[in-house]
Amino acid sequence: MAKEPRSSRRERPPRPAAGGLKPRRAGPAPAPGDDPLPAPLRAGITPIHDALLGWFTRVGRDLPWRRGIDPYRTWISEVMLQQTQVDRVVDFFRRFMERFPTVERLAEAPEADVLRAWEGLGYYRRARQLHAAAKRIVADHEGRLPDTAPELRELPGIGRYTAGAIASIAFGRPEPIVEANSRRVLARLVAHAAPLDGTAGDGPIWEIATALLPSRSAGQWNQALMDLGATICTPRSPLCSRCPLAPYCLALVTGQTASIPGSTARREVIDLEETAVVVRRGAKVLVVRRGAGEWWEGLWDFPRLPAKEILAPLGCGRRRVVGRCSYTVTHHRVEVTVAVCEASRQGPRCDGAAWIDWEALGTLAMTAPGRRIAALAERGEGESGRGGARSSRPRRG
Ligand code: SF4
């Protein structure tokens, strides 16, 4: 697909066709049975379809999962895109496909391998559910993804959006989608000024998405909405002069492009502090697995103080602080102090804890903070163990 041409000239927005409208403010949602589309959009629905689908044909993004539609590839890409920007997903998608080219290969892989391949994408629950769904597809559907949205939604990790995306894009079903980009485009197109909080606030947007859906080319339409939101109808300063929907856009004609979608109250950021301990014993290092309900559940990391039940039996020597790092997860900002120490005993076996070779850390499915902690420990050990000289290798006990 061709790239969107760039222009340094300031263009005038196309003249809106929906003149004479007053700004629509947040108000009661349409009653059941009401047409969720304002009259000017209902009247122009065919030209709207033609405008957006024509634009998508000309300038839709060329993405690896769009080259030759394959339900498995569509599914993987949609799950990766749930919480991650397209630019970041592209490389992960290629690597994941090389590692797990078919649903059978994904289903038969150990979970640890799937989590390792997912490392860096975050939200590891997605990877676990993807893996569980692959097993179900192989066991119950002969290795083929179901081709309807209701059946897809019975699989782990597939909600209304993902089911609609797979059903429409891979199977041509007339299913709508609502995600961050299309939500913004649809809200502006109909001048839906109420805040969108992603749950209750999405109800009217799903109705609008359903009402606007073309009976054919639903997959193209859905992808076009997402592309338009990502490249033209951006959160701030939308490029209305280049938008194929400008002649129909009620937010544009009523001067509300800056205020729609309405903002919701941001959650307050919570600051936390923790101390991670990198416990060495010769060439081994102690790692712990994040438990059920914890962030990064199932991934490996280093113990955090106090962790008495793990650390007390090990006869650890003096702890030495080697650095600090920070990470953000959900609405928490966490500052981590990183300390290293030597254990004099291996200690008893402990559920969720293991001694592994330092050299094997790279093969472990590990949390993002865990990787940074390991790097700090390695650097700190190298510096102190050789009179301050930097070393790429940790000191052996
Ligand atoms: S880019 Fe502008 S004209 Fe196009 S849908 Fe968004 S707000 Fe409306």
Short mmCIF file of C-alpha atoms and ligand atoms in Angstrom, two decimals:
data_model
loop_
_atom_site.label_atom_id
_atom_site.label_comp_id
_atom_site.label_asym_id
_atom_site.label_seq_id
_atom_site.Cartn_x
_atom_site.Cartn_y
_atom_site.Cartn_z
CA MET A 1 0.00 0.00 0.00
CA ALA A 2 1.23 3.47 -0.78
CA LYS A 3 2.43 5.73 1.98
CA GLU A 4 0.50 8.80 3.04
CA PRO A 5 2.02 11.73 1.11
CA ARG A 6 3.52 14.40 3.33
CA SER A 7 2.93 18.05 2.68
CA SER A 8 4.62 21.02 4.26
CA ARG A 9 1.83 23.34 3.05
CA ARG A 10 -0.93 24.21 5.47
CA GLU A 11 -4.05 22.94 3.82
CA ARG A 12 -7.53 24.14 4.45
CA PRO A 13 -9.84 21.49 5.81
CA PRO A 14 -12.47 20.31 3.33
CA ARG A 15 -15.69 22.21 3.83
CA PRO A 16 -17.95 20.24 6.16
CA ALA A 17 -21.21 19.14 4.59
CA ALA A 18 -23.05 18.95 7.87
CA GLY A 19 -23.47 22.72 8.27
CA GLY A 20 -25.97 24.33 10.60
CA LEU A 21 -25.31 21.91 13.44
CA LYS A 22 -24.99 23.05 17.00
CA PRO A 23 -22.31 21.53 19.23
CA ARG A 24 -23.55 18.33 20.82
CA ARG A 25 -22.70 18.18 24.48
CA ALA A 26 -22.61 15.18 26.72
CA GLY A 27 -26.16 14.11 27.34
CA PRO A 28 -28.28 11.05 27.85
CA ALA A 29 -27.42 8.11 25.63
CA PRO A 30 -29.92 7.33 22.87
CA ALA A 31 -32.79 5.23 24.09
CA PRO A 32 -32.82 1.58 23.01
CA GLY A 33 -34.10 1.43 19.45
CA ASP A 34 -33.01 5.01 18.68
CA ASP A 35 -30.67 5.37 15.72
CA PRO A 36 -27.25 6.08 17.26
CA LEU A 37 -26.24 7.91 14.06
CA PRO A 38 -27.18 11.59 13.79
CA ALA A 39 -29.33 12.29 10.73
CA PRO A 40 -26.55 13.91 8.60
CA LEU A 41 -24.38 10.82 9.00
CA ARG A 42 -27.23 8.41 8.35
CA ALA A 43 -27.97 10.29 5.13
CA GLY A 44 -24.32 10.21 4.07
CA ILE A 45 -23.44 6.69 5.11
CA THR A 46 -22.57 5.38 1.64
CA PRO A 47 -20.25 8.29 0.79
CA ILE A 48 -18.66 7.87 4.23
CA HIS A 49 -17.93 4.21 3.48
CA ASP A 50 -16.55 5.09 0.05
CA ALA A 51 -14.36 7.89 1.41
CA LEU A 52 -12.74 5.87 4.19
CA LEU A 53 -12.37 2.62 2.26
CA GLY A 54 -10.89 4.51 -0.72
CA TRP A 55 -8.43 6.26 1.60
CA PHE A 56 -7.44 2.93 3.17
CA THR A 57 -6.82 1.38 -0.24
CA ARG A 58 -4.51 4.26 -1.12
CA VAL A 59 -2.61 4.87 2.13
CA GLY A 60 -3.39 2.07 4.61
CA ARG A 61 -0.35 0.98 6.61
CA ASP A 62 1.74 -1.83 5.22
CA LEU A 63 2.07 -4.15 8.22
CA PRO A 64 3.50 -7.68 8.27
CA TRP A 65 0.28 -9.32 9.49
CA ARG A 66 -1.67 -7.73 6.65
CA ARG A 67 0.38 -9.43 3.94
CA GLY A 68 -1.78 -12.39 3.07
CA ILE A 69 -4.60 -12.74 5.56
CA ASP A 70 -4.16 -15.73 7.83
CA PRO A 71 -6.44 -16.08 10.89
CA TYR A 72 -3.54 -17.23 13.09
CA ARG A 73 -1.40 -14.22 12.18
CA THR A 74 -4.37 -11.88 12.58
CA TRP A 75 -5.05 -13.31 16.04
CA ILE A 76 -1.44 -13.02 17.22
CA SER A 77 -1.13 -9.46 15.93
CA GLU A 78 -4.39 -8.37 17.52
CA VAL A 79 -3.40 -9.77 20.91
CA MET A 80 0.00 -8.06 20.70
CA LEU A 81 -1.66 -4.79 19.72
CA GLN A 82 -4.05 -4.79 22.67
CA GLN A 83 -1.68 -2.83 24.92
CA THR A 84 1.28 -2.07 22.68
CA GLN A 85 1.97 0.45 19.92
CA VAL A 86 2.14 -0.79 16.34
CA ASP A 87 5.76 0.31 15.86
CA ARG A 88 6.88 -1.83 18.79
CA VAL A 89 4.75 -4.79 17.78
CA VAL A 90 6.20 -5.20 14.28
CA ASP A 91 9.55 -6.70 15.37
CA PHE A 92 8.01 -8.77 18.15
CA PHE A 93 5.47 -10.14 15.70
CA ARG A 94 8.17 -11.21 13.22
CA ARG A 95 10.23 -12.92 15.91
CA PHE A 96 7.19 -14.60 17.42
CA MET A 97 6.14 -15.94 14.03
CA GLU A 98 9.60 -17.34 13.40
CA ARG A 99 9.48 -19.06 16.78
CA PHE A 100 5.82 -20.21 16.58
CA PRO A 101 4.80 -20.24 12.90
CA THR A 102 1.62 -22.27 13.48
CA VAL A 103 -0.98 -22.67 16.17
CA GLU A 104 0.24 -26.25 16.68
CA ARG A 105 3.79 -25.10 17.37
CA LEU A 106 2.47 -22.56 19.84
CA ALA A 107 0.23 -25.09 21.57
CA GLU A 108 3.00 -27.66 22.04
CA ALA A 109 5.59 -25.18 23.34
CA PRO A 110 6.33 -25.02 27.09
CA GLU A 111 4.75 -21.97 28.68
CA ALA A 112 8.19 -20.72 29.71
CA ASP A 113 9.18 -20.52 26.02
CA VAL A 114 6.07 -18.52 25.17
CA LEU A 115 6.71 -16.11 28.04
CA ARG A 116 10.34 -15.76 26.97
CA ALA A 117 9.23 -14.88 23.42
CA TRP A 118 6.81 -12.36 24.88
CA GLU A 119 9.44 -10.66 27.00
CA GLY A 120 9.49 -6.91 26.38
CA LEU A 121 5.85 -6.73 25.30
CA GLY A 122 4.59 -6.65 28.89
CA TYR A 123 1.14 -7.68 30.12
CA TYR A 124 2.20 -11.31 30.25
CA ARG A 125 -1.31 -12.45 31.01
CA ARG A 126 -1.88 -12.04 27.27
CA ALA A 127 0.86 -14.55 26.49
CA ARG A 128 -0.46 -17.10 28.96
CA GLN A 129 -3.98 -16.78 27.59
CA LEU A 130 -2.68 -16.97 24.02
CA HIS A 131 -0.94 -20.19 24.90
CA ALA A 132 -4.04 -21.61 26.60
CA ALA A 133 -6.21 -20.62 23.62
CA ALA A 134 -3.77 -22.29 21.19
CA LYS A 135 -4.14 -25.56 23.13
CA ARG A 136 -7.93 -25.26 22.97
CA ILE A 137 -7.86 -24.53 19.23
CA VAL A 138 -5.75 -27.62 18.61
CA ALA A 139 -7.75 -29.83 20.99
CA ASP A 140 -11.28 -28.66 20.15
CA HIS A 141 -11.13 -27.04 16.69
CA GLU A 142 -8.65 -29.24 14.76
CA GLY A 143 -6.09 -26.46 14.77
CA ARG A 144 -8.33 -23.91 13.05
CA LEU A 145 -9.55 -20.70 14.64
CA PRO A 146 -13.33 -20.52 14.91
CA ASP A 147 -14.73 -18.14 12.28
CA THR A 148 -17.48 -16.39 14.24
CA ALA A 149 -17.17 -13.77 16.96
CA PRO A 150 -19.28 -15.68 19.55
CA GLU A 151 -17.14 -18.81 19.14
CA LEU A 152 -13.93 -16.80 19.25
CA ARG A 153 -15.03 -15.18 22.49
CA GLU A 154 -15.15 -18.56 24.16
CA LEU A 155 -11.37 -18.81 23.86
CA PRO A 156 -9.11 -17.52 26.67
CA GLY A 157 -8.05 -13.90 26.23
CA ILE A 158 -10.41 -13.09 23.36
CA GLY A 159 -12.88 -10.36 24.25
CA ARG A 160 -15.34 -8.41 22.21
CA TYR A 161 -12.75 -6.28 20.42
CA THR A 162 -10.37 -9.11 19.51
CA ALA A 163 -13.21 -11.38 18.41
CA GLY A 164 -14.61 -8.62 16.20
CA ALA A 165 -11.19 -7.91 14.71
CA ILE A 166 -10.42 -11.55 13.88
CA ALA A 167 -13.93 -12.31 12.61
CA SER A 168 -14.04 -9.24 10.36
CA ILE A 169 -10.43 -9.13 9.14
CA ALA A 170 -9.69 -12.84 8.76
CA PHE A 171 -13.18 -14.18 7.97
CA GLY A 172 -14.99 -11.19 6.45
CA ARG A 173 -17.75 -11.25 9.07
CA PRO A 174 -19.72 -8.00 9.56
CA GLU A 175 -18.48 -7.42 13.11
CA PRO A 176 -17.65 -3.99 14.54
CA ILE A 177 -14.62 -3.17 16.66
CA VAL A 178 -13.89 -0.49 19.23
CA GLU A 179 -10.31 0.12 20.36
CA ALA A 180 -8.35 3.24 21.27
CA ASN A 181 -7.94 4.63 17.75
CA SER A 182 -11.33 3.76 16.27
CA ARG A 183 -13.03 4.91 19.49
CA ARG A 184 -11.58 8.39 19.03
CA VAL A 185 -12.50 8.57 15.32
CA LEU A 186 -16.07 7.42 15.94
CA ALA A 187 -16.57 9.77 18.90
CA ARG A 188 -15.42 12.72 16.83
CA LEU A 189 -17.33 11.71 13.74
CA VAL A 190 -20.65 11.79 15.62
CA ALA A 191 -19.52 14.48 18.12
CA HIS A 192 -20.04 12.15 21.07
CA ALA A 193 -18.80 14.43 23.83
CA ALA A 194 -19.29 12.20 26.87
CA PRO A 195 -16.07 10.89 28.48
CA LEU A 196 -14.99 7.49 27.24
CA ASP A 197 -13.64 5.44 30.10
CA GLY A 198 -13.17 2.23 28.16
CA THR A 199 -15.93 0.30 29.91
CA ALA A 200 -19.35 1.85 30.56
CA GLY A 201 -18.39 4.81 28.39
CA ASP A 202 -17.86 2.54 25.39
CA GLY A 203 -21.48 1.36 25.18
CA PRO A 204 -22.66 4.18 22.89
CA ILE A 205 -19.49 3.88 20.79
CA TRP A 206 -20.16 0.19 20.16
CA GLU A 207 -23.63 1.17 18.99
CA ILE A 208 -22.18 3.78 16.65
CA ALA A 209 -19.58 1.32 15.36
CA THR A 210 -22.31 -1.20 14.66
CA ALA A 211 -24.56 1.34 12.95
CA LEU A 212 -21.73 2.59 10.72
CA LEU A 213 -20.42 -0.83 9.72
CA PRO A 214 -20.66 -1.50 5.99
CA SER A 215 -22.34 -4.79 5.10
CA ARG A 216 -19.31 -5.73 3.01
CA SER A 217 -15.60 -5.04 3.59
CA ALA A 218 -16.08 -4.89 7.36
CA GLY A 219 -12.47 -6.00 7.91
CA GLN A 220 -11.14 -3.27 5.62
CA TRP A 221 -13.42 -0.74 7.30
CA ASN A 222 -12.26 -1.69 10.78
CA GLN A 223 -8.60 -1.52 9.81
CA ALA A 224 -9.22 1.82 8.09
CA LEU A 225 -10.74 3.26 11.27
CA MET A 226 -7.72 2.11 13.28
CA ASP A 227 -5.27 3.52 10.73
CA LEU A 228 -7.12 6.82 10.53
CA GLY A 229 -7.03 7.17 14.32
CA ALA A 230 -3.33 6.28 14.45
CA THR A 231 -2.14 8.57 11.67
CA ILE A 232 -4.67 11.37 11.05
CA CYS A 233 -7.28 11.59 13.80
CA THR A 234 -4.63 11.68 16.51
CA PRO A 235 -5.40 12.46 20.17
CA ARG A 236 -3.93 15.96 19.92
CA SER A 237 -4.06 18.21 16.87
CA PRO A 238 -5.86 15.88 14.45
CA LEU A 239 -4.89 16.46 10.81
CA CYS A 240 -8.41 17.27 9.65
CA SER A 241 -7.15 18.85 6.42
CA ARG A 242 -5.98 15.40 5.31
CA CYS A 243 -8.91 13.42 6.65
CA PRO A 244 -11.22 11.61 4.24
CA LEU A 245 -14.04 11.90 6.80
CA ALA A 246 -13.72 15.68 7.19
CA PRO A 247 -16.78 16.46 5.04
CA TYR A 248 -18.93 14.39 7.41
CA CYS A 249 -17.27 14.95 10.78
CA LEU A 250 -19.58 16.55 13.33
CA ALA A 251 -16.77 17.35 15.77
CA LEU A 252 -15.07 19.34 13.02
CA VAL A 253 -18.18 21.22 11.97
CA THR A 254 -19.09 22.03 15.56
CA GLY A 255 -15.56 23.00 16.61
CA GLN A 256 -15.10 20.20 19.12
CA THR A 257 -12.12 18.29 17.75
CA ALA A 258 -9.96 19.39 20.71
CA SER A 259 -12.49 18.47 23.39
CA ILE A 260 -13.66 15.10 22.01
CA PRO A 261 -13.18 12.48 23.26
CA GLY A 262 -13.99 13.84 26.71
CA SER A 263 -11.29 13.14 29.22
CA THR A 264 -11.75 10.98 32.27
CA ALA A 265 -10.09 11.62 35.60
CA ARG A 266 -6.56 10.23 35.64
CA ARG A 267 -5.68 7.80 38.38
CA GLU A 268 -3.26 9.21 40.89
CA VAL A 269 0.27 7.82 40.57
CA ILE A 270 1.40 5.88 43.63
CA ASP A 271 5.11 5.95 44.49
CA LEU A 272 6.63 2.79 45.94
CA GLU A 273 10.12 1.83 47.05
CA GLU A 274 11.60 -1.63 47.26
CA THR A 275 14.97 -3.32 47.70
CA ALA A 276 15.93 -6.17 45.40
CA VAL A 277 18.61 -8.58 46.56
CA VAL A 278 20.80 -10.44 44.10
CA VAL A 279 22.03 -13.43 46.10
CA ARG A 280 25.06 -15.21 44.67
CA ARG A 281 26.54 -18.55 45.61
CA GLY A 282 29.53 -19.30 43.47
CA ALA A 283 28.40 -19.29 39.85
CA LYS A 284 24.76 -19.56 40.90
CA VAL A 285 22.22 -16.85 41.53
CA LEU A 286 18.91 -17.06 43.36
CA VAL A 287 15.77 -16.22 41.38
CA VAL A 288 12.14 -16.21 42.47
CA ARG A 289 9.03 -16.68 40.43
CA ARG A 290 6.30 -14.06 40.61
CA GLY A 291 3.24 -15.62 42.20
CA ALA A 292 -0.45 -15.61 41.34
CA GLY A 293 -1.94 -12.14 41.49
CA GLU A 294 1.44 -10.41 41.39
CA TRP A 295 2.60 -8.17 38.57
CA TRP A 296 4.39 -10.31 35.94
CA GLU A 297 2.83 -13.46 37.31
CA GLY A 298 4.85 -16.53 36.34
CA LEU A 299 8.02 -14.65 35.36
CA TRP A 300 11.33 -14.82 37.19
CA ASP A 301 12.84 -11.99 39.18
CA PHE A 302 15.06 -11.37 42.21
CA PRO A 303 13.76 -11.46 45.79
CA ARG A 304 12.57 -8.22 47.35
CA LEU A 305 13.11 -7.51 51.00
CA PRO A 306 12.07 -8.69 53.49
CA ALA A 307 11.55 -12.18 51.88
CA LYS A 308 12.65 -13.67 55.22
CA GLU A 309 11.38 -17.13 54.44
CA ILE A 310 13.63 -17.28 51.37
CA LEU A 311 16.70 -15.38 52.57
CA ALA A 312 16.98 -16.30 56.26
CA PRO A 313 18.18 -19.91 55.72
CA LEU A 314 20.90 -18.88 53.24
CA GLY A 315 23.41 -17.37 55.68
CA CYS A 316 23.83 -14.27 53.54
CA GLY A 317 26.80 -12.04 54.20
CA ARG A 318 26.73 -8.25 54.22
CA ARG A 319 24.52 -6.71 51.59
CA ARG A 320 26.18 -4.16 49.32
CA VAL A 321 24.13 -1.62 47.38
CA VAL A 322 25.22 -1.47 43.73
CA GLY A 323 22.70 0.93 42.25
CA ARG A 324 19.13 2.02 41.79
CA CYS A 325 16.61 1.77 38.99
CA SER A 326 12.94 2.53 38.57
CA TYR A 327 9.99 1.20 36.65
CA THR A 328 6.37 2.05 36.11
CA VAL A 329 3.60 -0.50 36.20
CA THR A 330 -0.12 0.33 35.97
CA HIS A 331 -0.36 3.57 37.99
CA HIS A 332 2.59 2.77 40.24
CA ARG A 333 6.06 4.27 40.01
CA VAL A 334 8.56 2.04 41.76
CA GLU A 335 12.09 2.97 42.85
CA VAL A 336 14.30 -0.06 43.36
CA THR A 337 17.49 -0.20 45.40
CA VAL A 338 19.65 -3.07 44.16
CA ALA A 339 21.89 -4.91 46.62
CA VAL A 340 24.12 -7.96 46.16
CA CYS A 341 25.28 -10.48 48.73
CA GLU A 342 26.89 -13.91 48.99
CA ALA A 343 25.07 -16.86 50.49
CA SER A 344 27.03 -19.37 52.54
CA ARG A 345 24.38 -22.10 52.23
CA GLN A 346 22.08 -23.26 49.49
CA GLY A 347 19.20 -23.53 51.97
CA PRO A 348 16.24 -25.87 51.74
CA ARG A 349 14.15 -26.16 48.59
CA CYS A 350 11.61 -23.39 48.53
CA ASP A 351 8.52 -23.21 46.29
CA GLY A 352 8.89 -20.48 43.70
CA ALA A 353 12.65 -20.02 44.24
CA ALA A 354 15.56 -21.59 42.35
CA TRP A 355 19.33 -21.41 42.02
CA ILE A 356 20.42 -21.11 38.43
CA ASP A 357 23.68 -20.42 36.64
CA TRP A 358 24.27 -16.73 36.20
CA GLU A 359 24.99 -17.42 32.55
CA ALA A 360 21.52 -18.95 32.15
CA LEU A 361 19.70 -15.78 33.23
CA GLY A 362 19.43 -14.75 29.59
CA THR A 363 17.39 -17.80 28.73
CA LEU A 364 14.92 -17.30 31.57
CA ALA A 365 11.53 -15.62 31.08
CA MET A 366 12.24 -12.65 33.30
CA THR A 367 10.49 -9.44 34.30
CA ALA A 368 11.72 -6.20 32.73
CA PRO A 369 12.86 -4.85 36.16
CA GLY A 370 14.60 -8.20 36.76
CA ARG A 371 16.72 -7.70 33.62
CA ARG A 372 17.73 -4.23 34.76
CA ILE A 373 18.53 -5.45 38.25
CA ALA A 374 20.72 -8.20 36.78
CA ALA A 375 22.57 -5.65 34.66
CA LEU A 376 23.16 -3.39 37.67
CA ALA A 377 24.36 -6.31 39.76
CA GLU A 378 26.72 -7.45 37.04
CA ARG A 379 28.16 -3.99 36.63
CA GLY A 380 28.41 -3.41 40.36
CA GLU A 381 30.14 -6.72 40.96
CA GLY A 382 32.59 -6.07 38.17
CA GLU A 383 33.47 -2.62 39.48
CA SER A 384 33.95 -3.58 43.12
CA GLY A 385 35.54 -6.94 42.50
CA ARG A 386 38.36 -5.45 40.45
CA GLY A 387 39.23 -2.33 42.31
CA GLY A 388 36.69 -0.26 40.40
CA ALA A 389 37.58 -1.53 36.94
CA ARG A 390 34.51 -2.31 34.88
CA SER A 391 33.93 -5.85 33.87
CA SER A 392 31.29 -7.48 31.76
CA ARG A 393 31.39 -10.57 33.96
CA PRO A 394 30.15 -10.94 37.50
CA ARG A 395 32.59 -11.90 40.22
CA ARG A 396 32.55 -15.57 41.04
CA GLY A 397 32.33 -16.48 44.69
S1 SF4 B 1 -9.26 13.92 11.69
FE1 SF4 B 1 -10.62 15.66 12.05
S2 SF4 B 1 -12.17 15.50 10.47
FE2 SF4 B 1 -11.19 13.50 10.58
S3 SF4 B 1 -12.47 12.31 11.98
FE3 SF4 B 1 -10.79 13.23 13.17
S4 SF4 B 1 -11.65 15.15 13.97
FE4 SF4 B 1 -12.98 14.48 12.27
#
